[in-house]
Tab-separated table of C-alpha atoms in Angstrom:
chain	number	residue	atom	x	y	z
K	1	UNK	CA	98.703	92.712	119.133
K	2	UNK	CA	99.406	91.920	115.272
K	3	UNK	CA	98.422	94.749	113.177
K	4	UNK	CA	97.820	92.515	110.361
K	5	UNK	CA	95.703	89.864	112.238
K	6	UNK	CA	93.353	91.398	114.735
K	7	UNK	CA	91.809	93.207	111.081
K	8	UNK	CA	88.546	91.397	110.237
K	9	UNK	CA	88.113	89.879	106.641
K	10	UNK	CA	84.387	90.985	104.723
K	11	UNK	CA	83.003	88.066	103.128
K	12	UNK	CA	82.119	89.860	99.273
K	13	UNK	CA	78.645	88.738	97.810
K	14	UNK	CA	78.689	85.424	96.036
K	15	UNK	CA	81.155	83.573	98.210
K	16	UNK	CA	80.783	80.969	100.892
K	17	UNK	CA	82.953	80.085	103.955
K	18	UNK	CA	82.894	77.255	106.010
K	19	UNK	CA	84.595	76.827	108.961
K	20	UNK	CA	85.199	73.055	110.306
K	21	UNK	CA	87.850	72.365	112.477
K	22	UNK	CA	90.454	75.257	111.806
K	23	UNK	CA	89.779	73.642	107.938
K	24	UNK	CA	88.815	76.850	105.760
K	25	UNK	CA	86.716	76.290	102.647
K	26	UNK	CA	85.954	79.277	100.703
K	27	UNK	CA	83.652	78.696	97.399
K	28	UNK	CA	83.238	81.446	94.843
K	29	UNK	CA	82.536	82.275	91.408
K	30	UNK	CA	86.293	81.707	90.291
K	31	UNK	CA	86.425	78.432	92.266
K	32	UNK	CA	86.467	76.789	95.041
K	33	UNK	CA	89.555	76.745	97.565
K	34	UNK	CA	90.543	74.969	101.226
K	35	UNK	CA	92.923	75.044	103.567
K	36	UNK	CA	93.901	73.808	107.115
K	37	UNK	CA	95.192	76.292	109.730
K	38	UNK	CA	97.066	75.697	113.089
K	39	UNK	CA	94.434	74.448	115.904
K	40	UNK	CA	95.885	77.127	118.064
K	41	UNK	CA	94.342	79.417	115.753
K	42	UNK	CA	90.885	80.692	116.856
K	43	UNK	CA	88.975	81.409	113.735
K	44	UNK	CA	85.290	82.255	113.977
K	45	UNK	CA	82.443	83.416	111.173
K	46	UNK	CA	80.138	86.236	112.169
K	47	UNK	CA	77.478	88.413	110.189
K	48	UNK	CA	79.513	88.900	106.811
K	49	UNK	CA	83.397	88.946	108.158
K	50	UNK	CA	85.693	86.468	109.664
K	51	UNK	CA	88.015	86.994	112.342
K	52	UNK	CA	90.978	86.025	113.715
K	53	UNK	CA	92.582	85.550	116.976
K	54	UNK	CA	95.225	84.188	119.547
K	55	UNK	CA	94.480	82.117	122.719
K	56	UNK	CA	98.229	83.725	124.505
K	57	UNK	CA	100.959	85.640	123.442
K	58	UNK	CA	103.469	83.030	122.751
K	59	UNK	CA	105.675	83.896	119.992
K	60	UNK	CA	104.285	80.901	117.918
K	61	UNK	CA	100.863	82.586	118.489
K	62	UNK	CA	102.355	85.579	117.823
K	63	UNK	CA	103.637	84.380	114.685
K	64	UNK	CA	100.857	82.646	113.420
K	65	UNK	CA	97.787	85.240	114.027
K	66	UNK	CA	99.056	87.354	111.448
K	67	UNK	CA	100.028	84.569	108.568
K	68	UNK	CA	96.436	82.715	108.795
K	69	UNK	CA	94.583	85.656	108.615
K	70	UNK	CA	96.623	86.798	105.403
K	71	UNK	CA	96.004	83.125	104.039
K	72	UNK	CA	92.330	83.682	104.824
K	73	UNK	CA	92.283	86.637	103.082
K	74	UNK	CA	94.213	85.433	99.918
K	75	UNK	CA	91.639	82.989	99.546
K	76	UNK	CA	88.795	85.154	99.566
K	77	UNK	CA	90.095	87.441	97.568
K	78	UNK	CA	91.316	84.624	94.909
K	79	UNK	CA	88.026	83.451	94.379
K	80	UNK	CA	86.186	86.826	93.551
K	81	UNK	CA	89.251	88.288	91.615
K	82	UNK	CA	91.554	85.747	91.191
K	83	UNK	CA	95.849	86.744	90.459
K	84	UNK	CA	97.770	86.837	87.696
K	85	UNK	CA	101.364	87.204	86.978
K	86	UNK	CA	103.355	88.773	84.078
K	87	UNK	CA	106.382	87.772	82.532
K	88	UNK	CA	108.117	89.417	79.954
K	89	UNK	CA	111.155	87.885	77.956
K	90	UNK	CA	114.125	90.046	76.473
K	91	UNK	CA	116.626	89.088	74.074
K	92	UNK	CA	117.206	88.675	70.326
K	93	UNK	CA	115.431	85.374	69.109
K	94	UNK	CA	113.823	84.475	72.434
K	95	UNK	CA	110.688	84.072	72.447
K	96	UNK	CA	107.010	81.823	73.707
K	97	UNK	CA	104.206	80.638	72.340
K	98	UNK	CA	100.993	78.166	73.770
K	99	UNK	CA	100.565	74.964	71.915
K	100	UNK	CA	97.656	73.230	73.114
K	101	UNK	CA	98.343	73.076	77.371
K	102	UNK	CA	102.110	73.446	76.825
K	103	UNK	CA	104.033	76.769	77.000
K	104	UNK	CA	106.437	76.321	74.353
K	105	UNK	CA	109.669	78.785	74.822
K	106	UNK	CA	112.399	79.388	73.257
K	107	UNK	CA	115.448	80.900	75.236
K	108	UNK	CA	118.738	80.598	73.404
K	109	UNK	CA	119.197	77.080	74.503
K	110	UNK	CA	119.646	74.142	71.381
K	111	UNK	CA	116.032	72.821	72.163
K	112	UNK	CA	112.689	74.225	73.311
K	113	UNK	CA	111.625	74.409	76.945
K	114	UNK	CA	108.280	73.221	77.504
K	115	UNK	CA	106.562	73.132	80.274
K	116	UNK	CA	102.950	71.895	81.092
K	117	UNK	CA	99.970	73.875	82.751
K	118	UNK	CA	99.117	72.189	85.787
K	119	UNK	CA	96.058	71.715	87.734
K	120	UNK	CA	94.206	75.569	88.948
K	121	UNK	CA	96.884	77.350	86.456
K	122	UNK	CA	95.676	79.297	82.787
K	123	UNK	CA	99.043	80.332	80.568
K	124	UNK	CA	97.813	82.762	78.208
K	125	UNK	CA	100.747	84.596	75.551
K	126	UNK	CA	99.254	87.195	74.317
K	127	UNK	CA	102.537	88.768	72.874
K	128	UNK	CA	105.814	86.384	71.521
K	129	UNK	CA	107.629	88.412	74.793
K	130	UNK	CA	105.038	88.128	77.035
K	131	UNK	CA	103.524	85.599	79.307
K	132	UNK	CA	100.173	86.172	81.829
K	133	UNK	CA	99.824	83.294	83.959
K	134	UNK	CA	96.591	83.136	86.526
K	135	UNK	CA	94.974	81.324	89.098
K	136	UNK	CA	93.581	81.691	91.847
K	137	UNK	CA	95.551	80.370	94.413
K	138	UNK	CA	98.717	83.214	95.125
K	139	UNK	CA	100.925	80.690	96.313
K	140	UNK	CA	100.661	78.173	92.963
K	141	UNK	CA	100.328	80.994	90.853
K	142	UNK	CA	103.713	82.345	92.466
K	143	UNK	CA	105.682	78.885	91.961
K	144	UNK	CA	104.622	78.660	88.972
K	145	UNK	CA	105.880	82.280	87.528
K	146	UNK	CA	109.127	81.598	89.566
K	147	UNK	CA	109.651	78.294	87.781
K	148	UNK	CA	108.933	79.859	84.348
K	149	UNK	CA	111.566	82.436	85.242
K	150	UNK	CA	113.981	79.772	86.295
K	151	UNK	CA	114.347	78.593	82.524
K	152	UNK	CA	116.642	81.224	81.869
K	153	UNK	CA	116.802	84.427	84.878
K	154	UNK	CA	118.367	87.765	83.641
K	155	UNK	CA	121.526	88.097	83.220
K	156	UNK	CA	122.949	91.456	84.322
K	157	UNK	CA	125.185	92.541	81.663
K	158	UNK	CA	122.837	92.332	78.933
K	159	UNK	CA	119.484	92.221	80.522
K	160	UNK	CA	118.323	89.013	78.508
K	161	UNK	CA	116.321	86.312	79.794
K	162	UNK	CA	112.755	86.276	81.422
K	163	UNK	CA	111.822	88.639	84.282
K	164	UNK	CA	108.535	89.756	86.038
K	165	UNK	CA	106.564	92.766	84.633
K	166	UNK	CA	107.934	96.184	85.942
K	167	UNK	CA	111.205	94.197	87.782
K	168	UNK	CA	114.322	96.118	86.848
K	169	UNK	CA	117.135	94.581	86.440
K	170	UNK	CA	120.716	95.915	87.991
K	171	UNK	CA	123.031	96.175	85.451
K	172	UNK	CA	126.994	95.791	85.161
K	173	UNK	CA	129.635	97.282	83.605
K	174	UNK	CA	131.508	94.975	80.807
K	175	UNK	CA	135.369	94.624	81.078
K	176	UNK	CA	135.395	96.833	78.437
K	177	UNK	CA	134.178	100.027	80.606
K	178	UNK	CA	136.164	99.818	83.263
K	179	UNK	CA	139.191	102.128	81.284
K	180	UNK	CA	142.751	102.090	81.284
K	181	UNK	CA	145.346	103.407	83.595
C-alpha cells in the first residue's frame, strides 16, 4: 500500500471541499482552487479529513493513489498558506525591477527581458537581485520560477545568471587552472 496515499488529509478551519465526480474544489481564504482526478480514484469526505484510495492493485492504481492525494493536499495547503518561490540573480550589472504587472530584468543581454504576471501569480522585488514570486497553485507557481530562470540559467564558471534561493551552483575550473606540464 502507498505510504504517501493511504495518509488522510485534515481539512484546516476556514476552507471548503467539495467533492463531485472525482472533480475537487477546495475554497479558502487565499482563493479558490479545482481540479479533476482519475475516476479510478476513490476519493471520499468524512468528519474534517479526506481520504484516498484504490479500487485494485494495478500499477496504474498503484501509481495514481499516491499522486492525487499529494495534489489534494497541495491544494489545501495552497489556499490556507499559499507558496512562494525565490530567485536570486548574480552578476555585475544584472539586475530586476516591477513596473506596473511586468517584471522588468536586465541580464547582460542588449535589451530588457520582460515578462508579464499572469493570471493566480504576484511578482514582488523586494531587492534589485532578488525576486519572490507566489501563488497558490505549486504547479503555476513552479513554471513560472522555472521560466524566469530560463532568461539566463547559471553558468558554471562564473556563477552569473538567475538561480533559486539556497541552489548551489557546481563550479568549473577555467583553462587557466588546469597547469602546465
Amino acid at each position: 500500500m502507498s505510504r504517501i496515499g493511504k495518509m488522510p488529509i485534515s481539512i484546516p478551519a476556514g476552507v471548503d471541499v467539495t467533492i463531485n465526480d472525482n472533480v475537487v474544489t477546495v475554497k479558502g481564504p487565499k482563493g479558490t482552487l479545482t481540479r479533476e482526478f482519475s475516476s479510478s480514484m476513490i476519493i471520499e469526505k468524512g468528519d474534517g479529513v479526506i481520504t484516498v484510495s484504490r479500487p485494485n492493485d494495478l500499477k496504474v492504481n498503484k501509481s495514481l493513489h499516491g499522486l492525487t492525494r499529494t495534489l489534494i493536499f497541495n491544494m489545501v495547503e495552497g489556499v490556507t498558506n499559499g507558496y512562494a518561490k525565490t530567485l536570486e540573480i548574480e552578476g555585475v550589472g544584472y539586475r530586476a525591477a516591477k513596473q506596473g504587472k511586468n517584471l522588468v530584468m536586465n541580464l547582460g543581454y542588449s535589451h530588457q527581458v520582460i515578462m508579464p504576471e499572469i493570471d493566480g501569480i504576484t511578482i514582488d522585488v523586494p531587492q534589485p537581485n532578488k525576486i519572490v514570486i507566489n501563488g497558490i497553485d505549486k504547479q503555476a507557481v513552479g513554471q513560472f520560477a522555472a521560466e524566469v530562470r530560463e532568461k539566463r540559467p547559471p553558468e558554471p564558471y562564473k556563477g552569473k545568471g538567475i538561480r533559486y534561493a539556497g541552489e548551489r551552483i557546481i563550479r568549473k575550473e577555467g583553462k587557466a587552472g588546469k597547469g602546465k606540464k
